[in-house]
Amino acid sequence: MSLLDVVGPVMVGPSSSHTLGALRIARFAYKFIGEMPESVNFVLHGSFAETWKGHGTDKALLAGIMGMHPWDERIREAYIIAKNSGLKYKFTFEDLGEVHPNTVLIDAAKNSKTYRIMGSSIGGGEIRIIMINNVSCEISWEYNTMLTVIRDVPGALERILRNLTVNISNLYLRRTNALGKIATVIIETDEEIPPDDRKKISENPCVMDCYYVRRD
Amino acid sequence: MRFSDFIKNCERNEVSLPEAILRAEMEETGVPKEKLKDSIAKVFEIMMKEVESKYGKKQRTLTGMTGFNGYIMSQHIPRMIGEFNHIAMVAALSMAESNAAMGRIVACPTAGACGVIPGVFFALKKVKNASQKELLVDFIVAGGIGWIISRNATLSGAEGGCQAEIGAAAAMAAGALTYHFSGDAEKCGHAAALTLKSMMGLVCDPVGGFVEVPCVKRNGIATQIAIGAAEMALGGVGSVIPFDEVVDAMRRVGRSLPESLRETGRGGIAVTPTARKIVEKVKSNNI
């Protein structure tokens, strides 16, 4: 914890775990999709499901999926803003299994593409994204994060790394579909991954999808 | 890093306490001191702007359990305490209620304990006419004390109970007040130690799990403990147990608190008959 973490952050209350953390998970989803989705369903689990309205978790999630910053005082009016901007939203409650008590599953759709992102708020506003599009992962969003879906063939990873001009902090590779020969690579970096690198990587024939979420 | 390291650095390099704190942070993170100071100043300005605009206002909180206490106390003419304490109390209540009303706050050191520091700083500004520049230096002292607690114990109610949130906030405030009036690093340590000892073992027992009861009023009352401890330290009353050792004790106490008393809403006042009734009502209102 740095001095700045002790004296901050600036945020909208009331709770760093139930408000700030919730907003950051939804804001990650917003950044991952690249824009506000057309429709979204928030599936609340555990403590999120129990005390959601009293902590403003619902408003924080809506604000986050619309791309608001944690210190935006319009979070309070998230319902009205969502309605005015035509966002279709829903809150449901479900036991999501053996996950942190403060967990939400975000099902969103944009341009006939669907996104499924699960995240946990683990305290002090810190989050972990634990699943993206049915692939389990562990993303803290403390780094710039690139997620690529690749063909599970020899040399695929090497071809991605070849186009990367910045230092890698963390790297994960996981086979996600043995039958379809699909794997997922998550790359976390301190430095921003240059647009040129990303372009080259996404043009790579081994790469089926490439998402990039800049550190907030 | 311990508080005694700060003191050693002050003596060895003949620098002030806030300077020693900034240097220690710079050594750890590599962020240049001036840049760090600018970032802290931005947070500080927002905190002061918010307390100025919310002071003594009625606010609509999420559950309605609080929201009017800052206003009530601002209308009350104090019978015992002076202007300084009164303003600190009203400001702390107002900021804690703003937090519960989804207002913008500075989580210094946490959202639930966000009233104490702006409380005493607003009193310094209004009653002692302290300049923004002086206050920023005091604010760095508060941050340094919180930093020591975060490193050697915790600032999380879920881990260490309310002593780690409002207790820590009050210790930070007491250190800042003592620095403002004396510039004496050792006295700051005494003020922080006296405060933390007075709040040791304080449990985190929010009614319904919501950050309102008893959090809001605890913020207001904690300013009074901080001011009292700072006054003692300024007068020359020291803590027999050094601040670093008090922090160690606080960590151990926090670990021995049962889970029911660590932000779960399943112990303390949260399970009293009245609390249960209130929670039922709040939930039936679809909150």
mmCIF file of C-alpha atoms in Angstrom, chain B:
data_model
loop_
_atom_site.group_PDB
_atom_site.id
_atom_site.type_symbol
_atom_site.label_atom_id
_atom_site.label_comp_id
_atom_site.label_asym_id
_atom_site.label_seq_id
_atom_site.Cartn_x
_atom_site.Cartn_y
_atom_site.Cartn_z
ATOM 1 C CA MET B 1 9.170 0.766 7.863
ATOM 2 C CA ARG B 2 8.290 1.870 11.381
ATOM 3 C CA PHE B 3 7.475 5.227 12.938
ATOM 4 C CA SER B 4 10.826 5.100 14.733
ATOM 5 C CA ASP B 5 12.505 5.002 11.296
ATOM 6 C CA PHE B 6 10.809 8.293 10.443
ATOM 7 C CA ILE B 7 12.099 9.813 13.678
ATOM 8 C CA LYS B 8 15.619 8.524 12.983
ATOM 9 C CA ASN B 9 15.521 10.017 9.495
ATOM 10 C CA CYS B 10 14.340 13.338 10.876
ATOM 11 C CA GLU B 11 17.274 13.455 13.284
ATOM 12 C CA ARG B 12 19.951 12.078 10.978
ATOM 13 C CA ASN B 13 19.089 14.281 8.008
ATOM 14 C CA GLU B 14 17.741 17.231 9.980
ATOM 15 C CA VAL B 15 14.462 17.212 8.109
ATOM 16 C CA SER B 16 10.850 17.643 9.183
ATOM 17 C CA LEU B 17 8.509 14.680 9.729
ATOM 18 C CA PRO B 18 6.512 15.234 6.495
ATOM 19 C CA GLU B 19 9.782 15.475 4.567
ATOM 20 C CA ALA B 20 10.976 12.181 6.066
ATOM 21 C CA ILE B 21 7.643 10.561 5.119
ATOM 22 C CA LEU B 22 7.867 11.763 1.500
ATOM 23 C CA ARG B 23 11.464 10.560 1.240
ATOM 24 C CA ALA B 24 10.557 7.113 2.573
ATOM 25 C CA GLU B 25 7.747 6.792 0.038
ATOM 26 C CA MET B 26 10.020 7.957 -2.762
ATOM 27 C CA GLU B 27 12.631 5.350 -1.839
ATOM 28 C CA GLU B 28 10.021 2.599 -1.983
ATOM 29 C CA THR B 29 8.078 3.506 -5.091
ATOM 30 C CA GLY B 30 10.605 5.530 -7.079
ATOM 31 C CA VAL B 31 7.979 8.212 -7.703
ATOM 32 C CA PRO B 32 9.662 11.642 -7.509
ATOM 33 C CA LYS B 33 8.858 13.568 -4.327
ATOM 34 C CA GLU B 34 7.397 16.588 -6.086
ATOM 35 C CA LYS B 35 5.116 14.429 -8.206
ATOM 36 C CA LEU B 36 3.926 12.573 -5.113
ATOM 37 C CA LYS B 37 3.300 15.855 -3.311
ATOM 38 C CA ASP B 38 1.245 17.101 -6.270
ATOM 39 C CA SER B 39 -0.900 13.961 -6.263
ATOM 40 C CA ILE B 40 -1.471 14.245 -2.512
ATOM 41 C CA ALA B 41 -2.332 17.938 -2.931
ATOM 42 C CA LYS B 42 -5.014 17.073 -5.507
ATOM 43 C CA VAL B 43 -6.652 14.565 -3.165
ATOM 44 C CA PHE B 44 -6.409 17.083 -0.323
ATOM 45 C CA GLU B 45 -8.037 19.864 -2.345
ATOM 46 C CA ILE B 46 -10.974 17.615 -3.227
ATOM 47 C CA MET B 47 -11.383 16.633 0.432
ATOM 48 C CA MET B 48 -11.475 20.277 1.555
ATOM 49 C CA LYS B 49 -13.843 21.268 -1.247
ATOM 50 C CA GLU B 50 -16.237 18.477 -0.342
ATOM 51 C CA VAL B 51 -16.281 19.241 3.381
ATOM 52 C CA GLU B 52 -16.874 22.925 2.633
ATOM 53 C CA SER B 53 -19.908 22.111 0.472
ATOM 54 C CA LYS B 54 -21.429 19.384 2.681
ATOM 55 C CA TYR B 55 -20.870 20.979 6.108
ATOM 56 C CA GLY B 56 -24.057 20.935 8.209
ATOM 57 C CA LYS B 57 -26.276 19.861 5.279
ATOM 58 C CA LYS B 58 -29.191 17.390 5.398
ATOM 59 C CA GLN B 59 -28.482 14.429 3.119
ATOM 60 C CA ARG B 60 -30.495 11.514 1.751
ATOM 61 C CA THR B 61 -28.612 8.366 2.611
ATOM 62 C CA LEU B 62 -29.197 4.969 0.997
ATOM 63 C CA THR B 63 -31.099 3.434 3.920
ATOM 64 C CA GLY B 64 -32.326 6.587 5.659
ATOM 65 C CA MET B 65 -30.895 5.492 9.024
ATOM 66 C CA THR B 66 -28.680 8.616 9.050
ATOM 67 C CA GLY B 67 -28.358 11.779 6.989
ATOM 68 C CA PHE B 68 -29.557 14.484 9.370
ATOM 69 C CA ASN B 69 -26.997 14.346 12.194
ATOM 70 C CA GLY B 70 -24.531 16.808 10.688
ATOM 71 C CA TYR B 71 -27.392 19.257 10.223
ATOM 72 C CA ILE B 72 -28.754 18.751 13.764
ATOM 73 C CA MET B 73 -25.363 19.291 15.364
ATOM 74 C CA SER B 74 -24.673 22.360 13.239
ATOM 75 C CA GLN B 75 -27.861 23.939 14.639
ATOM 76 C CA HIS B 76 -26.965 23.073 18.222
ATOM 77 C CA ILE B 77 -25.127 25.661 20.325
ATOM 78 C CA PRO B 78 -22.542 23.640 22.253
ATOM 79 C CA ARG B 79 -22.820 23.685 26.047
ATOM 80 C CA MET B 80 -19.407 22.224 26.837
ATOM 81 C CA ILE B 81 -17.093 21.953 23.886
ATOM 82 C CA GLY B 82 -15.512 24.935 22.136
ATOM 83 C CA GLU B 83 -15.809 26.091 18.545
ATOM 84 C CA PHE B 84 -12.875 23.996 17.331
ATOM 85 C CA ASN B 85 -14.290 20.718 18.607
ATOM 86 C CA HIS B 86 -17.797 21.624 17.476
ATOM 87 C CA ILE B 87 -16.768 22.335 13.889
ATOM 88 C CA ALA B 88 -14.661 19.166 13.733
ATOM 89 C CA MET B 89 -17.624 17.127 14.972
ATOM 90 C CA VAL B 90 -20.149 18.629 12.538
ATOM 91 C CA ALA B 91 -17.731 18.313 9.609
ATOM 92 C CA ALA B 92 -16.992 14.664 10.392
ATOM 93 C CA LEU B 93 -20.690 13.784 10.707
ATOM 94 C CA SER B 94 -21.442 15.618 7.463
ATOM 95 C CA MET B 95 -18.716 13.839 5.490
ATOM 96 C CA ALA B 96 -19.653 10.405 6.858
ATOM 97 C CA GLU B 97 -23.282 11.124 5.891
ATOM 98 C CA SER B 98 -22.214 12.284 2.454
ATOM 99 C CA ASN B 99 -20.478 8.922 2.058
ATOM 100 C CA ALA B 100 -23.699 7.117 3.006
ATOM 101 C CA ALA B 101 -25.574 9.300 0.495
ATOM 102 C CA MET B 102 -23.248 8.306 -2.369
ATOM 103 C CA GLY B 103 -21.535 11.673 -2.299
ATOM 104 C CA ARG B 104 -17.960 12.138 -3.407
ATOM 105 C CA ILE B 105 -15.510 11.443 -0.588
ATOM 106 C CA VAL B 106 -11.836 10.831 -0.033
ATOM 107 C CA ALA B 107 -11.345 7.376 1.479
ATOM 108 C CA CYS B 108 -8.743 8.631 3.943
ATOM 109 C CA PRO B 109 -7.962 6.048 5.146
ATOM 110 C CA THR B 110 -11.219 4.216 4.252
ATOM 111 C CA ALA B 111 -14.723 5.119 3.051
ATOM 112 C CA GLY B 112 -16.319 4.206 6.381
ATOM 113 C CA ALA B 113 -13.842 6.381 8.291
ATOM 114 C CA CYS B 114 -13.811 9.247 5.798
ATOM 115 C CA GLY B 115 -15.154 11.901 8.187
ATOM 116 C CA VAL B 116 -12.498 12.159 10.890
ATOM 117 C CA ILE B 117 -9.618 13.708 8.923
ATOM 118 C CA PRO B 118 -11.660 16.334 7.038
ATOM 119 C CA GLY B 119 -13.331 17.024 10.399
ATOM 120 C CA VAL B 120 -10.178 18.173 12.180
ATOM 121 C CA PHE B 121 -8.717 19.807 9.065
ATOM 122 C CA PHE B 122 -11.845 21.872 8.530
ATOM 123 C CA ALA B 123 -11.622 23.049 12.160
ATOM 124 C CA LEU B 124 -7.965 24.027 11.641
ATOM 125 C CA LYS B 125 -8.952 26.005 8.589
ATOM 126 C CA LYS B 126 -12.024 27.735 10.007
ATOM 127 C CA VAL B 127 -10.975 28.345 13.604
ATOM 128 C CA LYS B 128 -7.189 28.613 13.375
ATOM 129 C CA ASN B 129 -7.100 30.192 9.902
ATOM 130 C CA ALA B 130 -4.546 27.646 8.773
ATOM 131 C CA SER B 131 -3.401 28.123 5.187
ATOM 132 C CA GLN B 132 -3.843 25.464 2.523
ATOM 133 C CA LYS B 133 -0.040 25.107 2.377
ATOM 134 C CA GLU B 134 0.307 24.447 6.108
ATOM 135 C CA LEU B 135 -2.602 22.036 6.035
ATOM 136 C CA LEU B 136 -1.109 20.042 3.166
ATOM 137 C CA VAL B 137 2.017 19.416 5.254
ATOM 138 C CA ASP B 138 -0.152 18.291 8.191
ATOM 139 C CA PHE B 139 -2.056 16.037 5.790
ATOM 140 C CA ILE B 140 1.189 14.310 4.783
ATOM 141 C CA VAL B 141 1.846 13.616 8.477
ATOM 142 C CA ALA B 142 -1.617 12.045 8.740
ATOM 143 C CA GLY B 143 -0.806 9.930 5.680
ATOM 144 C CA GLY B 144 2.521 8.816 7.155
ATOM 145 C CA ILE B 145 0.844 7.599 10.339
ATOM 146 C CA GLY B 146 -1.795 5.718 8.336
ATOM 147 C CA TRP B 147 0.957 4.256 6.203
ATOM 148 C CA ILE B 148 2.716 2.869 9.287
ATOM 149 C CA ILE B 149 -0.553 1.307 10.458
ATOM 150 C CA SER B 150 -1.228 -0.205 7.018
ATOM 151 C CA ARG B 151 2.286 -1.699 6.886
ATOM 152 C CA ASN B 152 2.399 -3.133 10.379
ATOM 153 C CA ALA B 153 -1.266 -3.825 11.087
ATOM 154 C CA THR B 154 -4.239 -3.154 8.795
ATOM 155 C CA LEU B 155 -6.647 -0.419 7.708
ATOM 156 C CA SER B 156 -9.449 -2.845 6.933
ATOM 157 C CA GLY B 157 -12.459 -3.318 9.205
ATOM 158 C CA ALA B 158 -13.005 -6.794 7.773
ATOM 159 C CA GLU B 159 -9.505 -7.743 8.919
ATOM 160 C CA GLY B 160 -9.009 -5.784 12.124
ATOM 161 C CA GLY B 161 -12.343 -4.313 13.239
ATOM 162 C CA CYS B 162 -13.224 -0.635 13.518
ATOM 163 C CA GLN B 163 -10.021 0.154 15.425
ATOM 164 C CA ALA B 164 -8.357 -0.320 12.031
ATOM 165 C CA GLU B 165 -10.656 2.150 10.298
ATOM 166 C CA ILE B 166 -11.973 4.902 12.577
ATOM 167 C CA GLY B 167 -9.274 4.133 15.163
ATOM 168 C CA ALA B 168 -6.587 4.588 12.521
ATOM 169 C CA ALA B 169 -8.292 7.713 11.138
ATOM 170 C CA ALA B 170 -8.323 9.253 14.619
ATOM 171 C CA ALA B 171 -4.641 8.403 15.178
ATOM 172 C CA MET B 172 -3.816 10.027 11.847
ATOM 173 C CA ALA B 173 -5.858 13.103 12.781
ATOM 174 C CA ALA B 174 -4.208 13.368 16.218
ATOM 175 C CA GLY B 175 -0.749 13.200 14.656
ATOM 176 C CA ALA B 176 -1.649 15.877 12.101
ATOM 177 C CA LEU B 177 -3.063 18.211 14.778
ATOM 178 C CA THR B 178 0.021 17.760 16.936
ATOM 179 C CA TYR B 179 2.297 18.477 14.001
ATOM 180 C CA HIS B 180 0.326 21.599 13.132
ATOM 181 C CA PHE B 181 0.847 23.151 16.547
ATOM 182 C CA SER B 182 4.321 21.862 17.425
ATOM 183 C CA GLY B 183 6.164 20.494 14.385
ATOM 184 C CA ASP B 184 7.485 17.932 16.870
ATOM 185 C CA ALA B 185 7.744 14.449 15.336
ATOM 186 C CA GLU B 186 8.016 12.637 18.666
ATOM 187 C CA LYS B 187 4.923 14.323 20.034
ATOM 188 C CA CYS B 188 3.058 13.251 16.885
ATOM 189 C CA GLY B 189 3.928 9.655 17.711
ATOM 190 C CA HIS B 190 2.657 10.121 21.261
ATOM 191 C CA ALA B 191 -0.623 11.647 20.061
ATOM 192 C CA ALA B 192 -1.171 8.770 17.599
ATOM 193 C CA ALA B 193 -0.317 6.193 20.264
ATOM 194 C CA LEU B 194 -2.629 7.753 22.869
ATOM 195 C CA THR B 195 -5.475 7.758 20.342
ATOM 196 C CA LEU B 196 -4.983 4.198 19.167
ATOM 197 C CA LYS B 197 -4.764 2.954 22.759
ATOM 198 C CA SER B 198 -8.107 4.648 23.509
ATOM 199 C CA MET B 199 -9.769 2.924 20.572
ATOM 200 C CA MET B 200 -8.028 -0.425 20.751
ATOM 201 C CA GLY B 201 -10.346 -3.374 20.284
ATOM 202 C CA LEU B 202 -13.129 -1.271 18.791
ATOM 203 C CA VAL B 203 -15.329 -3.684 16.865
ATOM 204 C CA CYS B 204 -16.858 -3.242 13.411
ATOM 205 C CA ASP B 205 -20.579 -3.928 13.850
ATOM 206 C CA PRO B 206 -22.567 -2.081 11.180
ATOM 207 C CA VAL B 207 -26.332 -2.508 11.405
ATOM 208 C CA GLY B 208 -27.441 -4.520 8.366
ATOM 209 C CA GLY B 209 -23.861 -4.359 7.100
ATOM 210 C CA PHE B 210 -24.498 -0.795 5.869
ATOM 211 C CA VAL B 211 -21.994 2.007 6.436
ATOM 212 C CA GLU B 212 -24.346 4.138 8.546
ATOM 213 C CA VAL B 213 -25.022 2.931 12.112
ATOM 214 C CA PRO B 214 -22.798 3.276 14.142
ATOM 215 C CA CYS B 215 -20.219 4.450 11.555
ATOM 216 C CA VAL B 216 -21.506 7.987 11.000
ATOM 217 C CA LYS B 217 -21.597 9.016 14.672
ATOM 218 C CA ARG B 218 -18.384 7.187 15.437
ATOM 219 C CA ASN B 219 -16.696 9.475 12.910
ATOM 220 C CA GLY B 220 -18.012 12.501 14.796
ATOM 221 C CA ILE B 221 -16.958 11.231 18.209
ATOM 222 C CA ALA B 222 -13.547 10.075 16.990
ATOM 223 C CA THR B 223 -12.621 13.691 16.188
ATOM 224 C CA GLN B 224 -13.031 14.460 19.889
ATOM 225 C CA ILE B 225 -10.728 11.625 20.921
ATOM 226 C CA ALA B 226 -8.150 12.776 18.373
ATOM 227 C CA ILE B 227 -8.302 16.374 19.589
ATOM 228 C CA GLY B 228 -8.053 15.254 23.227
ATOM 229 C CA ALA B 229 -5.050 13.042 22.536
ATOM 230 C CA ALA B 230 -3.312 15.777 20.534
ATOM 231 C CA GLU B 231 -3.898 18.265 23.322
ATOM 232 C CA MET B 232 -2.343 15.853 25.827
ATOM 233 C CA ALA B 233 0.694 15.253 23.607
ATOM 234 C CA LEU B 234 1.126 19.003 23.076
ATOM 235 C CA GLY B 235 0.961 19.510 26.835
ATOM 236 C CA GLY B 236 3.777 17.029 27.306
ATOM 237 C CA VAL B 237 1.828 13.922 28.254
ATOM 238 C CA GLY B 238 3.457 11.040 26.442
ATOM 239 C CA SER B 239 2.428 7.477 25.740
ATOM 240 C CA VAL B 240 4.349 5.016 27.903
ATOM 241 C CA ILE B 241 4.117 2.472 25.078
ATOM 242 C CA PRO B 242 5.708 3.740 21.843
ATOM 243 C CA PHE B 243 3.458 4.112 18.786
ATOM 244 C CA ASP B 244 5.100 1.235 16.873
ATOM 245 C CA GLU B 245 4.416 -1.170 19.729
ATOM 246 C CA VAL B 246 0.836 0.057 20.029
ATOM 247 C CA VAL B 247 0.387 -0.701 16.313
ATOM 248 C CA ASP B 248 1.754 -4.215 16.853
ATOM 249 C CA ALA B 249 -0.681 -4.686 19.739
ATOM 250 C CA MET B 250 -3.522 -3.437 17.562
ATOM 251 C CA ARG B 251 -2.643 -5.973 14.870
ATOM 252 C CA ARG B 252 -2.734 -8.807 17.422
ATOM 253 C CA VAL B 253 -6.018 -7.582 18.882
ATOM 254 C CA GLY B 254 -7.504 -7.367 15.380
ATOM 255 C CA ARG B 255 -6.477 -10.943 14.651
ATOM 256 C CA SER B 256 -8.095 -12.203 17.830
ATOM 257 C CA LEU B 257 -11.427 -10.513 17.083
ATOM 258 C CA PRO B 258 -14.027 -13.062 16.008
ATOM 259 C CA GLU B 259 -15.406 -12.759 12.496
ATOM 260 C CA SER B 260 -18.777 -11.619 13.858
ATOM 261 C CA LEU B 261 -17.093 -8.371 14.961
ATOM 262 C CA ARG B 262 -15.283 -7.693 11.706
ATOM 263 C CA GLU B 263 -17.664 -5.958 9.294
ATOM 264 C CA THR B 264 -20.059 -8.858 8.901
ATOM 265 C CA GLY B 265 -23.034 -7.212 10.607
ATOM 266 C CA ARG B 266 -23.389 -10.359 12.716
ATOM 267 C CA GLY B 267 -22.202 -9.112 16.103
ATOM 268 C CA GLY B 268 -22.072 -6.121 18.443
ATOM 269 C CA ILE B 269 -24.934 -3.648 18.098
ATOM 270 C CA ALA B 270 -25.846 -5.153 14.715
ATOM 271 C CA VAL B 271 -27.653 -8.035 16.430
ATOM 272 C CA THR B 272 -29.596 -6.019 19.027
ATOM 273 C CA PRO B 273 -33.415 -6.260 18.874
ATOM 274 C CA THR B 274 -33.712 -2.679 17.606
ATOM 275 C CA ALA B 275 -31.110 -3.261 14.907
ATOM 276 C CA ARG B 276 -32.947 -6.378 13.738
ATOM 277 C CA LYS B 277 -36.216 -4.451 13.521
ATOM 278 C CA ILE B 278 -34.589 -1.652 11.540
ATOM 279 C CA VAL B 279 -32.957 -4.070 9.108
ATOM 280 C CA GLU B 280 -36.274 -5.815 8.518
ATOM 281 C CA LYS B 281 -37.901 -2.493 7.734
ATOM 282 C CA VAL B 282 -35.067 -1.368 5.470
ATOM 283 C CA LYS B 283 -35.195 -4.649 3.535
ATOM 284 C CA SER B 284 -39.001 -4.582 3.209
ATOM 285 C CA ASN B 285 -38.660 -1.116 1.638
ATOM 286 C CA ASN B 286 -36.711 -2.933 -1.046
ATOM 287 C CA ILE B 287 -33.414 -1.430 0.040
#
